Amino acid sequence: MRGRSPDTLGPYSVLCRLATTAAVVTTVCLGTWVGNDQWWPFGPMSQYAFSVRNDGVINSLTMDALTVDGEVVRVPLSKEMIGIERSEIEGQAPRIIAEPALLQDVAMLHRRRLPRESAYVTIWLRNTSTHIPTGDTTTSTLATWQVRDPLAPRPSGIPGGTDAR
């Protein structure tokens, strides 16, 4: 029998597969070295998994809000609810801490997507630290924002906020 067997790839198929593999591996490596979440899904592998020592501490970011009704509620961080995932907040935490006015965009998205719920007056970005051996937790406030015009909040106007999307 002469010629290629049906199971053998041609030279262009092999070249295409090698080039694709090299591009993906290079992008993943660069994303890991750069360490920037903007490279998702090729960002740093640390964003997918981490280990904590048995005597370590686990940190968890949350967001709470005081409503116009005077109730403190947990901000529902998900695409389905306000359009922002918790992971996006975690990735932007240093920026939010430096510019708490970015929380204005959270209030605006909440009002826009869940208009029947009570509007936010104040929003807090918080970190809960859990000490693994004892289970003791401490919560600290990392950023606080007083919402401008809670019943009709406008975007923060900060580049990269919701008005820039």
mmCIF file of C-alpha atoms in Angstrom:
data_model
loop_
_atom_site.group_PDB
_atom_site.id
_atom_site.type_symbol
_atom_site.label_atom_id
_atom_site.label_comp_id
_atom_site.label_asym_id
_atom_site.label_seq_id
_atom_site.Cartn_x
_atom_site.Cartn_y
_atom_site.Cartn_z
ATOM 1 C CA MET A 1 0.000 0.000 0.000
ATOM 2 C CA ARG A 2 1.409 3.369 -0.964
ATOM 3 C CA GLY A 3 0.788 6.877 0.357
ATOM 4 C CA ARG A 4 -0.273 8.066 3.810
ATOM 5 C CA SER A 5 -2.485 6.044 6.043
ATOM 6 C CA PRO A 6 -5.772 7.754 6.905
ATOM 7 C CA ASP A 7 -4.581 8.177 10.526
ATOM 8 C CA THR A 8 -1.477 10.218 9.616
ATOM 9 C CA LEU A 9 -1.628 14.007 9.727
ATOM 10 C CA GLY A 10 -0.345 16.041 6.833
ATOM 11 C CA PRO A 11 2.529 18.501 7.294
ATOM 12 C CA TYR A 12 0.191 21.539 7.393
ATOM 13 C CA SER A 13 -2.008 19.934 10.055
ATOM 14 C CA VAL A 14 1.020 19.157 12.206
ATOM 15 C CA LEU A 15 2.382 22.688 11.723
ATOM 16 C CA CYS A 16 -0.985 24.245 12.610
ATOM 17 C CA ARG A 17 -1.296 22.155 15.783
ATOM 18 C CA LEU A 18 2.256 22.935 16.855
ATOM 19 C CA ALA A 19 1.745 26.671 16.270
ATOM 20 C CA THR A 20 -1.527 26.663 18.241
ATOM 21 C CA THR A 21 0.048 24.754 21.129
ATOM 22 C CA ALA A 22 3.043 27.112 21.191
ATOM 23 C CA ALA A 23 0.747 30.173 21.198
ATOM 24 C CA VAL A 24 -1.378 28.876 24.091
ATOM 25 C CA VAL A 25 1.632 27.815 26.191
ATOM 26 C CA THR A 26 3.389 31.146 25.529
ATOM 27 C CA THR A 27 0.280 33.139 26.453
ATOM 28 C CA VAL A 28 -0.249 31.181 29.683
ATOM 29 C CA CYS A 29 3.413 31.662 30.655
ATOM 30 C CA LEU A 30 3.317 35.392 29.878
ATOM 31 C CA GLY A 31 0.048 35.755 31.812
ATOM 32 C CA THR A 32 1.640 34.067 34.806
ATOM 33 C CA TRP A 33 4.786 36.196 34.642
ATOM 34 C CA VAL A 34 2.900 39.444 34.123
ATOM 35 C CA GLY A 35 0.515 38.531 36.936
ATOM 36 C CA ASN A 36 -2.367 40.573 35.599
ATOM 37 C CA ASP A 37 -6.040 39.508 35.722
ATOM 38 C CA GLN A 38 -6.650 41.399 32.476
ATOM 39 C CA TRP A 39 -5.004 38.449 30.711
ATOM 40 C CA TRP A 40 -7.864 36.118 31.696
ATOM 41 C CA PRO A 41 -8.106 33.191 31.008
ATOM 42 C CA PHE A 42 -4.362 33.251 30.527
ATOM 43 C CA GLY A 43 -3.741 35.174 33.754
ATOM 44 C CA PRO A 44 -1.668 34.055 36.686
ATOM 45 C CA MET A 45 -2.358 30.515 37.777
ATOM 46 C CA SER A 46 -2.580 31.798 41.362
ATOM 47 C CA GLN A 47 -6.031 33.152 40.519
ATOM 48 C CA TYR A 48 -7.349 29.613 40.111
ATOM 49 C CA ALA A 49 -6.026 27.827 43.174
ATOM 50 C CA PHE A 50 -3.927 28.357 46.242
ATOM 51 C CA SER A 51 -2.982 26.437 49.335
ATOM 52 C CA VAL A 52 -3.094 27.604 52.902
ATOM 53 C CA ARG A 53 -0.949 26.205 55.672
ATOM 54 C CA ASN A 54 -2.772 24.374 58.473
ATOM 55 C CA ASP A 55 -1.925 27.238 60.831
ATOM 56 C CA GLY A 56 -2.696 29.923 58.244
ATOM 57 C CA VAL A 57 -5.404 32.456 57.589
ATOM 58 C CA ILE A 58 -8.023 32.514 54.847
ATOM 59 C CA ASN A 59 -9.135 35.943 53.618
ATOM 60 C CA SER A 60 -12.480 36.488 51.949
ATOM 61 C CA LEU A 61 -13.703 39.747 50.423
ATOM 62 C CA THR A 62 -17.350 40.675 50.751
ATOM 63 C CA MET A 63 -19.407 43.739 50.075
ATOM 64 C CA ASP A 64 -22.206 45.035 52.287
ATOM 65 C CA ALA A 65 -24.539 47.975 51.864
ATOM 66 C CA LEU A 66 -26.839 50.106 53.971
ATOM 67 C CA THR A 67 -30.143 50.542 52.138
ATOM 68 C CA VAL A 68 -32.481 53.532 52.122
ATOM 69 C CA ASP A 69 -34.704 51.415 54.422
ATOM 70 C CA GLY A 70 -31.943 51.343 57.070
ATOM 71 C CA GLU A 71 -31.123 47.650 56.565
ATOM 72 C CA VAL A 72 -27.572 46.316 56.128
ATOM 73 C CA VAL A 73 -27.533 43.742 53.319
ATOM 74 C CA ARG A 74 -24.935 41.657 51.506
ATOM 75 C CA VAL A 75 -24.324 42.942 47.977
ATOM 76 C CA PRO A 76 -25.182 40.069 45.590
ATOM 77 C CA LEU A 77 -21.944 39.797 43.627
ATOM 78 C CA SER A 78 -22.850 37.765 40.565
ATOM 79 C CA LYS A 79 -23.421 38.298 36.855
ATOM 80 C CA GLU A 80 -27.068 37.334 37.257
ATOM 81 C CA MET A 81 -27.776 39.825 40.034
ATOM 82 C CA ILE A 82 -25.806 43.056 39.526
ATOM 83 C CA GLY A 83 -23.548 42.081 36.656
ATOM 84 C CA ILE A 84 -20.295 41.949 38.618
ATOM 85 C CA GLU A 85 -18.722 38.700 39.787
ATOM 86 C CA ARG A 86 -17.027 38.416 43.142
ATOM 87 C CA SER A 87 -13.777 37.530 41.368
ATOM 88 C CA GLU A 88 -13.908 40.872 39.523
ATOM 89 C CA ILE A 89 -14.172 42.694 42.850
ATOM 90 C CA GLU A 90 -11.298 40.642 44.273
ATOM 91 C CA GLY A 91 -9.146 41.470 41.251
ATOM 92 C CA GLN A 92 -9.983 45.172 41.535
ATOM 93 C CA ALA A 93 -9.760 45.371 45.355
ATOM 94 C CA PRO A 94 -6.494 47.372 45.437
ATOM 95 C CA ARG A 95 -7.988 49.858 42.986
ATOM 96 C CA ILE A 96 -11.259 50.103 44.960
ATOM 97 C CA ILE A 97 -9.322 50.671 48.192
ATOM 98 C CA ALA A 98 -7.334 53.448 46.498
ATOM 99 C CA GLU A 99 -10.464 54.932 44.850
ATOM 100 C CA PRO A 100 -13.580 54.082 46.911
ATOM 101 C CA ALA A 101 -15.646 56.170 44.471
ATOM 102 C CA LEU A 102 -15.634 53.069 42.231
ATOM 103 C CA LEU A 103 -18.264 51.685 44.616
ATOM 104 C CA GLN A 104 -20.613 54.298 43.127
ATOM 105 C CA ASP A 105 -20.709 52.062 40.038
ATOM 106 C CA VAL A 106 -21.826 49.119 42.173
ATOM 107 C CA ALA A 107 -24.733 51.194 43.497
ATOM 108 C CA MET A 108 -25.650 52.254 39.974
ATOM 109 C CA LEU A 109 -25.578 48.677 38.649
ATOM 110 C CA HIS A 110 -27.666 47.476 41.592
ATOM 111 C CA ARG A 111 -30.282 50.173 40.995
ATOM 112 C CA ARG A 112 -30.315 49.557 37.240
ATOM 113 C CA ARG A 113 -30.553 45.749 37.400
ATOM 114 C CA LEU A 114 -32.645 45.318 40.584
ATOM 115 C CA PRO A 115 -34.894 48.400 40.642
ATOM 116 C CA ARG A 116 -37.465 46.802 42.975
ATOM 117 C CA GLU A 117 -34.871 46.318 45.726
ATOM 118 C CA SER A 118 -33.984 49.061 48.199
ATOM 119 C CA ALA A 119 -31.337 51.450 46.918
ATOM 120 C CA TYR A 120 -27.905 51.585 48.527
ATOM 121 C CA VAL A 121 -26.922 54.572 50.652
ATOM 122 C CA THR A 122 -23.514 53.347 51.863
ATOM 123 C CA ILE A 123 -21.356 50.516 50.502
ATOM 124 C CA TRP A 124 -18.520 48.782 52.330
ATOM 125 C CA LEU A 125 -15.806 46.549 50.901
ATOM 126 C CA ARG A 126 -14.819 44.191 53.701
ATOM 127 C CA ASN A 127 -12.316 41.444 54.351
ATOM 128 C CA THR A 128 -13.062 38.537 56.660
ATOM 129 C CA SER A 129 -9.978 36.719 57.950
ATOM 130 C CA THR A 130 -10.468 33.218 59.334
ATOM 131 C CA HIS A 131 -7.669 31.724 61.429
ATOM 132 C CA ILE A 132 -7.730 28.040 60.454
ATOM 133 C CA PRO A 133 -6.690 26.325 63.726
ATOM 134 C CA THR A 134 -9.199 28.184 65.894
ATOM 135 C CA GLY A 135 -11.884 29.202 63.405
ATOM 136 C CA ASP A 136 -11.779 32.736 64.834
ATOM 137 C CA THR A 137 -12.807 35.404 62.347
ATOM 138 C CA THR A 138 -12.172 39.103 62.174
ATOM 139 C CA THR A 139 -13.790 41.473 59.720
ATOM 140 C CA SER A 140 -12.185 44.706 58.638
ATOM 141 C CA THR A 141 -13.541 47.435 56.389
ATOM 142 C CA LEU A 142 -11.217 48.181 53.480
ATOM 143 C CA ALA A 143 -13.243 50.894 51.726
ATOM 144 C CA THR A 144 -16.436 52.857 52.388
ATOM 145 C CA TRP A 145 -18.500 54.900 49.961
ATOM 146 C CA GLN A 146 -21.486 57.195 50.532
ATOM 147 C CA VAL A 147 -23.587 56.800 47.381
ATOM 148 C CA ARG A 148 -24.346 60.023 45.537
ATOM 149 C CA ASP A 149 -28.079 60.292 44.831
ATOM 150 C CA PRO A 150 -29.015 56.764 46.028
ATOM 151 C CA LEU A 151 -32.394 56.677 44.249
ATOM 152 C CA ALA A 152 -30.857 57.602 40.874
ATOM 153 C CA PRO A 153 -27.113 56.919 41.122
ATOM 154 C CA ARG A 154 -24.935 57.917 38.198
ATOM 155 C CA PRO A 155 -21.619 56.293 37.182
ATOM 156 C CA SER A 156 -18.488 57.263 39.071
ATOM 157 C CA GLY A 157 -16.906 58.736 35.951
ATOM 158 C CA ILE A 158 -13.619 57.049 36.827
ATOM 159 C CA PRO A 159 -11.897 55.548 33.760
ATOM 160 C CA GLY A 160 -12.419 51.795 33.805
ATOM 161 C CA GLY A 161 -15.636 52.116 35.803
ATOM 162 C CA THR A 162 -19.005 51.052 34.395
ATOM 163 C CA ASP A 163 -19.314 54.101 32.162
ATOM 164 C CA ALA A 164 -16.218 52.996 30.247
ATOM 165 C CA ARG A 165 -17.538 49.500 29.490
#
